[in-house]
mmCIF file of C-alpha atoms in Angstrom:
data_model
loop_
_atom_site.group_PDB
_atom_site.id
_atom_site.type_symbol
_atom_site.label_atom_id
_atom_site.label_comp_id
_atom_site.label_asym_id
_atom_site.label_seq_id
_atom_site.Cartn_x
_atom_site.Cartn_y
_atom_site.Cartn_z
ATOM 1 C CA UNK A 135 8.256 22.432 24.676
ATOM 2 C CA UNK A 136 7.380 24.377 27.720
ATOM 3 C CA UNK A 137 7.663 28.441 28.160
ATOM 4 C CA UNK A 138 7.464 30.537 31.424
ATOM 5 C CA UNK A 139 6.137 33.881 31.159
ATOM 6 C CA UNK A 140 9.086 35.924 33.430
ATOM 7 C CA UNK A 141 8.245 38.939 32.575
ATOM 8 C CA UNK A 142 4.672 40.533 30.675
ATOM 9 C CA UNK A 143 4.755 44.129 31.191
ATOM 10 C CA UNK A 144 5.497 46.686 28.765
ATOM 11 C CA UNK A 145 7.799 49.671 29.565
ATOM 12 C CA UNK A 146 8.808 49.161 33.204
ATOM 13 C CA UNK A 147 8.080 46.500 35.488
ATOM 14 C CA UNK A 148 5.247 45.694 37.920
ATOM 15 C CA UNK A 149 6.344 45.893 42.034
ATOM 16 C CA UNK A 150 7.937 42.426 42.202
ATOM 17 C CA UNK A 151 7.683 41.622 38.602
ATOM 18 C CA UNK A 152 9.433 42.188 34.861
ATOM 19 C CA UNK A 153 9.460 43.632 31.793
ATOM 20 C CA UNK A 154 9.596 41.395 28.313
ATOM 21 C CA UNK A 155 11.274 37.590 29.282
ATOM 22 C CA UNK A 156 10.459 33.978 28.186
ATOM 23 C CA UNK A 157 12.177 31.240 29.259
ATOM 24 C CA UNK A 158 11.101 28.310 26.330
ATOM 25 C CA UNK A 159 12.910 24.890 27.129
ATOM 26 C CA UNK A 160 12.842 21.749 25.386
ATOM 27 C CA UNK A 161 15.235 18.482 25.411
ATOM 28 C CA UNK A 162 16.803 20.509 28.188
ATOM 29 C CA UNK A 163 17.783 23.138 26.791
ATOM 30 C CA UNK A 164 16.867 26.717 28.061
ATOM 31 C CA UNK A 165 16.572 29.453 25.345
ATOM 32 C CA UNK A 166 15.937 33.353 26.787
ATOM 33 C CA UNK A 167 13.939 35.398 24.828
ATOM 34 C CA UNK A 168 14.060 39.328 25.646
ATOM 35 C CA UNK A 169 15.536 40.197 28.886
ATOM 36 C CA UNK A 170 13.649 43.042 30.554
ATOM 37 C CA UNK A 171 13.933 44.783 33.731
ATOM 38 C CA UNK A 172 13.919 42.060 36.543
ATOM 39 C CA UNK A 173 14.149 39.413 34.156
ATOM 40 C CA UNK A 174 17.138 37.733 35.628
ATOM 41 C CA UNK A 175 15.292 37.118 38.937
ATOM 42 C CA UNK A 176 11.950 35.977 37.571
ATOM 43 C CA UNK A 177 14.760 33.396 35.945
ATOM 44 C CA UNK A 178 15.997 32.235 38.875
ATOM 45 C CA UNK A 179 12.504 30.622 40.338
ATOM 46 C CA UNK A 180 13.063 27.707 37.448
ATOM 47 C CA UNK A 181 16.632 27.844 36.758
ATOM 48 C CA UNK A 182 19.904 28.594 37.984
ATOM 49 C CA UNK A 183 21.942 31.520 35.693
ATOM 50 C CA UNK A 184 24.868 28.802 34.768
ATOM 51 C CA UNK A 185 21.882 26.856 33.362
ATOM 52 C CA UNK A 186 21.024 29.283 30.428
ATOM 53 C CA UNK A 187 22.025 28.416 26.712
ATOM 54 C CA UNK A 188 20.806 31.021 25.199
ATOM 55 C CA UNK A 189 19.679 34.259 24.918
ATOM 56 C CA UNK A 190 18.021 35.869 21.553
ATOM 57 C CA UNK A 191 16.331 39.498 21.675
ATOM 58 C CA UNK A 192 13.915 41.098 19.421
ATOM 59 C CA UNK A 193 15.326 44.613 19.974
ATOM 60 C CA UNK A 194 17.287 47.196 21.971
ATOM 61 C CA UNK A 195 14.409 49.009 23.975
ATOM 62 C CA UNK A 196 15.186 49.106 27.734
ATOM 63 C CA UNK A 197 12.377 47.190 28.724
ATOM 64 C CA UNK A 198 13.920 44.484 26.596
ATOM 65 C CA UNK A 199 17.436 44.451 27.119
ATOM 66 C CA UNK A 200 17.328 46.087 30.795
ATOM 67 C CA UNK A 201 18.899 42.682 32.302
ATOM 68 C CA UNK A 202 21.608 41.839 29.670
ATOM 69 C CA UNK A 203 24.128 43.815 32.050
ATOM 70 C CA UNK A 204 23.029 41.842 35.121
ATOM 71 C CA UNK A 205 22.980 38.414 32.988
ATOM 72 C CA UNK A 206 26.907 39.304 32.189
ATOM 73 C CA UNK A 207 27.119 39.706 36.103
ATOM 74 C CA UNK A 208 25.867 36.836 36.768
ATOM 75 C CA UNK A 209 27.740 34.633 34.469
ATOM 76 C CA UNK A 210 30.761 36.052 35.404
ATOM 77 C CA UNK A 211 30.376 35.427 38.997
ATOM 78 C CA UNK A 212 29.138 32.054 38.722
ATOM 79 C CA UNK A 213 32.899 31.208 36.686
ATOM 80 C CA UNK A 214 34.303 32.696 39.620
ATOM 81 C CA UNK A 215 32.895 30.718 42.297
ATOM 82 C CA UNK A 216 32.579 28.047 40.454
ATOM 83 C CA UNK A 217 33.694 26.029 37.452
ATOM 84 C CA UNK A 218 34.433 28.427 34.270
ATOM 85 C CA UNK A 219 31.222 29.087 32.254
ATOM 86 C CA UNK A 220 31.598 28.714 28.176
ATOM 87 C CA UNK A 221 30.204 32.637 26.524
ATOM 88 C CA UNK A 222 27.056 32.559 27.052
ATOM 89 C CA UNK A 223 25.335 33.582 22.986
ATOM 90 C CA UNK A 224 23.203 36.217 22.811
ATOM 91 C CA UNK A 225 21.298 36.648 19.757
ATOM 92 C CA UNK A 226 20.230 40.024 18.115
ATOM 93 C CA UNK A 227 19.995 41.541 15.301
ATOM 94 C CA UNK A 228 22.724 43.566 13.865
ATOM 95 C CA UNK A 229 21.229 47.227 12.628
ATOM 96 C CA UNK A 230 21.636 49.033 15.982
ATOM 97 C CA UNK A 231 25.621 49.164 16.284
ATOM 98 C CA UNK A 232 25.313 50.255 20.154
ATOM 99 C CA UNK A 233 22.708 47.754 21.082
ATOM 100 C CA UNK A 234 24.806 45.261 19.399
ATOM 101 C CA UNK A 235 27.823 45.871 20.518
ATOM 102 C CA UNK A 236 26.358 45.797 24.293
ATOM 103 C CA UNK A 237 25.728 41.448 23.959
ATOM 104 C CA UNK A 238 29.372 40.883 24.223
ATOM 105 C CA UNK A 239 31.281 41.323 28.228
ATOM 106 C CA UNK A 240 34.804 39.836 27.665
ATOM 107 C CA UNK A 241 34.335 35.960 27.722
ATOM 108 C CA UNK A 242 30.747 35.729 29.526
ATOM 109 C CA UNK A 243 28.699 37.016 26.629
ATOM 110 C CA UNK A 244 29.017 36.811 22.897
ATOM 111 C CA UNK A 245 26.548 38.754 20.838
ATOM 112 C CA UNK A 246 25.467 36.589 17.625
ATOM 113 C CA UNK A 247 24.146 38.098 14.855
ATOM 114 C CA UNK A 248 21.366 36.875 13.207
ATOM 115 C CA UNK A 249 20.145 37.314 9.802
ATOM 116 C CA UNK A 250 16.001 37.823 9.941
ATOM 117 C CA UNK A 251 15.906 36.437 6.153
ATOM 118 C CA UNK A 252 17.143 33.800 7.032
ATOM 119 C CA UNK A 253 16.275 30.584 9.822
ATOM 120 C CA UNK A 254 18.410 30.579 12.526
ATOM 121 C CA UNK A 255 19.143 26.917 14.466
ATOM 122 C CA UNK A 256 19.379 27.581 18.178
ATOM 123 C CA UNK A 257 19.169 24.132 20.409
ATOM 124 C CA UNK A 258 16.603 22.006 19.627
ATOM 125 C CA UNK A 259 14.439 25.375 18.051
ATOM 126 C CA UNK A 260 13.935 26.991 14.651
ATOM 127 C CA UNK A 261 13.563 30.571 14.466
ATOM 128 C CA UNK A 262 11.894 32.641 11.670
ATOM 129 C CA UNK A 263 12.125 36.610 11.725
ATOM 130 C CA UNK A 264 9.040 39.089 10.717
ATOM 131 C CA UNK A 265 10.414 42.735 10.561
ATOM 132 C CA UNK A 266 7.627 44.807 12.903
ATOM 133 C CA UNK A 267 6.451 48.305 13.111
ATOM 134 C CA UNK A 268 7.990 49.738 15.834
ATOM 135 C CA UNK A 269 10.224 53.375 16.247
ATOM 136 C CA UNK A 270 13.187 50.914 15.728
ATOM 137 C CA UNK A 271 13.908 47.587 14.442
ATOM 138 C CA UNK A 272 12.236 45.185 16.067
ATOM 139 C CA UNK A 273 11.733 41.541 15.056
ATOM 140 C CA UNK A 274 9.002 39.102 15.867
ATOM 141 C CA UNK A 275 9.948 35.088 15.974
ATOM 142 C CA UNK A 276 8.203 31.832 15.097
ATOM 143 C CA UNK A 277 10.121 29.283 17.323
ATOM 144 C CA UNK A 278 9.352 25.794 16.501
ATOM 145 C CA UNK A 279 10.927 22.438 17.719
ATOM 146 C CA UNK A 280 8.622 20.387 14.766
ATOM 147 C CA UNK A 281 5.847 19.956 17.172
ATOM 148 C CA UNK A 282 5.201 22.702 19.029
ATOM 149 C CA UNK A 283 5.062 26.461 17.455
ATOM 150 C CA UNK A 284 4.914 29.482 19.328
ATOM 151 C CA UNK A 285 4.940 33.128 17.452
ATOM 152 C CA UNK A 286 6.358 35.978 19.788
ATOM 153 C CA UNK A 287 5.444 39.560 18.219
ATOM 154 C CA UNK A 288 7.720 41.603 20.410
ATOM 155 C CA UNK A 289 6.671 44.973 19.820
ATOM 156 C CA UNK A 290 4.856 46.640 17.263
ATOM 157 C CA UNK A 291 1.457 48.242 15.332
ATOM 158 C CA UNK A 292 -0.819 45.878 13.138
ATOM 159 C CA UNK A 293 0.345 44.649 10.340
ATOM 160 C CA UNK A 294 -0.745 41.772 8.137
ATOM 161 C CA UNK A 295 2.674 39.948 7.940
ATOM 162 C CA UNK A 296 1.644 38.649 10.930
ATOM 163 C CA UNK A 297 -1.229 36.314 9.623
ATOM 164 C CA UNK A 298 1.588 34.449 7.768
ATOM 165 C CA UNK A 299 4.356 34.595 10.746
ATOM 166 C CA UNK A 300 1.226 33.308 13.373
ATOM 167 C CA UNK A 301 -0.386 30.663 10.750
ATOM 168 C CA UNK A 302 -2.047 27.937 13.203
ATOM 169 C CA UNK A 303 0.758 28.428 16.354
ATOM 170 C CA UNK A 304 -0.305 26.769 19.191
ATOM 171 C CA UNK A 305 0.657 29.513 21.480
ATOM 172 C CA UNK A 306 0.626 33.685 20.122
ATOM 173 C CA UNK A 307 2.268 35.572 22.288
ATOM 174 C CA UNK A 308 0.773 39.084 21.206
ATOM 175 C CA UNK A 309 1.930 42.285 22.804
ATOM 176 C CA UNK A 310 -1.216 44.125 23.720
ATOM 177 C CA UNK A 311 0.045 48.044 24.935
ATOM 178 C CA UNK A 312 -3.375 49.479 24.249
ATOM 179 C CA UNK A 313 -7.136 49.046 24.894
ATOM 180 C CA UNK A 314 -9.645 48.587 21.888
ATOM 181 C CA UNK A 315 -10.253 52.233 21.361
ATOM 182 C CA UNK A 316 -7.024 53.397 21.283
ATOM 183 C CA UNK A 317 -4.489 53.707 18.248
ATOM 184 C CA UNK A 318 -1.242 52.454 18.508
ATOM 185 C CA UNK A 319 -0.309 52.554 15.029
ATOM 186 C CA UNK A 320 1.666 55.519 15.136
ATOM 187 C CA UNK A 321 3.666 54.508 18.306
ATOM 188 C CA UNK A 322 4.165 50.929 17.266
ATOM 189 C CA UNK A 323 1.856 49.426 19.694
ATOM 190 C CA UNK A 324 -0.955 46.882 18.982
ATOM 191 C CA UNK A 325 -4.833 47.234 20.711
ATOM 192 C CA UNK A 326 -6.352 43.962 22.002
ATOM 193 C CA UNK A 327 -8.597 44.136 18.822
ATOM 194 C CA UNK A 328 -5.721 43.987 16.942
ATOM 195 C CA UNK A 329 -4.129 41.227 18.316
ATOM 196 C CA UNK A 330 -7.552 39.124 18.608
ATOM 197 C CA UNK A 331 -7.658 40.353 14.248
ATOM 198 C CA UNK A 332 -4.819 38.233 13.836
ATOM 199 C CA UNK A 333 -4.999 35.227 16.383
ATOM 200 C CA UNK A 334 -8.651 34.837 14.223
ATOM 201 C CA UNK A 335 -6.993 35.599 10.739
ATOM 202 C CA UNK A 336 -3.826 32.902 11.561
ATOM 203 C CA UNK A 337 -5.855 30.532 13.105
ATOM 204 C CA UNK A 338 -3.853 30.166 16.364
ATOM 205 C CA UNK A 339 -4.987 27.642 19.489
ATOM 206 C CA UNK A 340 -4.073 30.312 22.210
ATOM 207 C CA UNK A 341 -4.224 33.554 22.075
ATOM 208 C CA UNK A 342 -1.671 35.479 25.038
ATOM 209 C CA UNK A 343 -1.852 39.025 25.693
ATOM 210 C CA UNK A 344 1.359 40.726 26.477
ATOM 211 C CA UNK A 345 3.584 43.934 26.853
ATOM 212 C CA UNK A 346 0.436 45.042 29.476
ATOM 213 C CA UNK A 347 -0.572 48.513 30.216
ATOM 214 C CA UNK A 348 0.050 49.799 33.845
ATOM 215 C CA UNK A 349 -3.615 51.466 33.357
ATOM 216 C CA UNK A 350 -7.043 50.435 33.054
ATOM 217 C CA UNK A 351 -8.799 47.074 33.932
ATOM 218 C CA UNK A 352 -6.330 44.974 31.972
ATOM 219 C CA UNK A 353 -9.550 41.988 31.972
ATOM 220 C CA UNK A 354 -11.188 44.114 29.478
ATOM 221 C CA UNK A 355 -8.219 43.343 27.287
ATOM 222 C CA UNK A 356 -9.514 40.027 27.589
ATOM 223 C CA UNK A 357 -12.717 40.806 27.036
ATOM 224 C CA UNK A 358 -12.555 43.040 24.120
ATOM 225 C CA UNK A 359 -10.365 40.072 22.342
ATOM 226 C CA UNK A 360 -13.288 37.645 22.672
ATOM 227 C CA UNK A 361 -15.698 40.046 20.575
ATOM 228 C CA UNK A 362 -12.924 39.250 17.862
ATOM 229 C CA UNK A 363 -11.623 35.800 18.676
ATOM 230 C CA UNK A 364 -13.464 32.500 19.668
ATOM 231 C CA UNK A 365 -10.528 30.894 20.579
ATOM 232 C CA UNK A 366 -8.724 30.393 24.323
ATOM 233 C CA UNK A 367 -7.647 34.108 25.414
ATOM 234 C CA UNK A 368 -5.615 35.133 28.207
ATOM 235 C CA UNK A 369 -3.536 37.520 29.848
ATOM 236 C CA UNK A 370 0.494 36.549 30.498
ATOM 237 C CA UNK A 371 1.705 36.075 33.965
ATOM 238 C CA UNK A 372 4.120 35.820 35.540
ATOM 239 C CA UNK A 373 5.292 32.049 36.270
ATOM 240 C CA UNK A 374 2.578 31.179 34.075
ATOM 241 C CA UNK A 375 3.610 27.973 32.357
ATOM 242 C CA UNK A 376 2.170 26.779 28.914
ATOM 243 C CA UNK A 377 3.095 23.424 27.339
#
């Protein structure tokens, strides 16, 4: 099990770089998760667009979803040129009509809806759901192909669901919009002490920092973690790889 950070910023994207995207692959099979602003390019370093299986998204934010236009591109001119591409699935959940409805492009994307009580099979990967506090529905994931586990938050405030969504993942992908002494809980953001609160509390190996600030010395994000958490900490980058 393998994931490439495409995209770690929160909001907009870094000069050359990309909002929310994660490419995990295992038993080669490439799963998308969130598709961001310049998501699609980050992608195409590691693999080509006909290459993609799947696609599941936590919510309907622009810095999340930016790219599913320029995936349906994509796919579409890839059948043209070459041979024709089954619908690509999209995943998402189904309580924002609009953001729904804009998975599906004629026979290049389907939008899938999943159920967050429920697991949801994707490739070789089981998904779990964990609703999140966030101005609109959001849902985190626990992606595990029996070996590996990785817990993706997407976005959202504190909350101590996630102790039970995160228990002992090998990789916690934790968005981290704020610094220590700010308050995200109104805007549905987390602080680094708040994600360092739960990588301790769940017991996870690694402890990623995501959804990054465009202000400030993001290494005290780091730093401020370790006051919390003993464990590995670090920041997400682009083309990092963790497997």
């Amino acid at each position: 099990m393998e994931v490439t950070v495409l995209g770690p910023w929160g909001g907009f994207p870094a000069a050359s770089e990309a909002s929310a995207g994660y490419l995990i692959q295992d038993k080669g099979f490439n799963l998308l998760v969130d598709c961001g602003s310049g998501v699609l390019s980050q992608l195409q370093k590691y693999i080509a667009v006909k290459d993609l299986h799947a696609v599941i998204i936590s919510h309907y934010h622009p810095d999340h979803v930016a790219d599913i236009g320029v995936l349906y591109h994509g796919r579409l001119i890839e059948s043209q040129v070459g041979e024709k591409l089954p619908p690509l699935p999209i995943y998402g959940h189904p309580y924002d009509q609009k953001g729904f409805g804009e998975l599906s492009h004629r026979s290049y994307t389907e939008g899938k809806a999943y159920d967050p009580n429920k697991e949801l099979h994707v490739g070789p990967f089981t998904i779990t759901f964990q609703e999140t506090k966030h101005p609109v529905k959001c849902y985190a994931m626990r992606i595990t192909n029996g070996e590996k586990t990785v817990v993706y938050t997407a976005d959202s405030a504190y909350l101590e669901a996630f102790n039970r969504l995160a228990d002992n993942a090998d990789l916690f992908i934790c968005e981290c919009n704020l610094y220590s002494d700010m308050d995200g809980s109104k805007m549905g953001h987390m602080n680094s002490t708040d994600a360092a609160k739960i990588a301790r509390d769940a017991g996870v190996r690694t402890l990623m920092l995501t959804h990054l600030p465009h202000f400030g010395d993001l290494e005290d994000l780091v730093n401020d973690a370790k006051q919390t958490y003993d464990g590995n900490v670090m920041l997400a980058e682009s083309g990092y790889k963790w497997e």
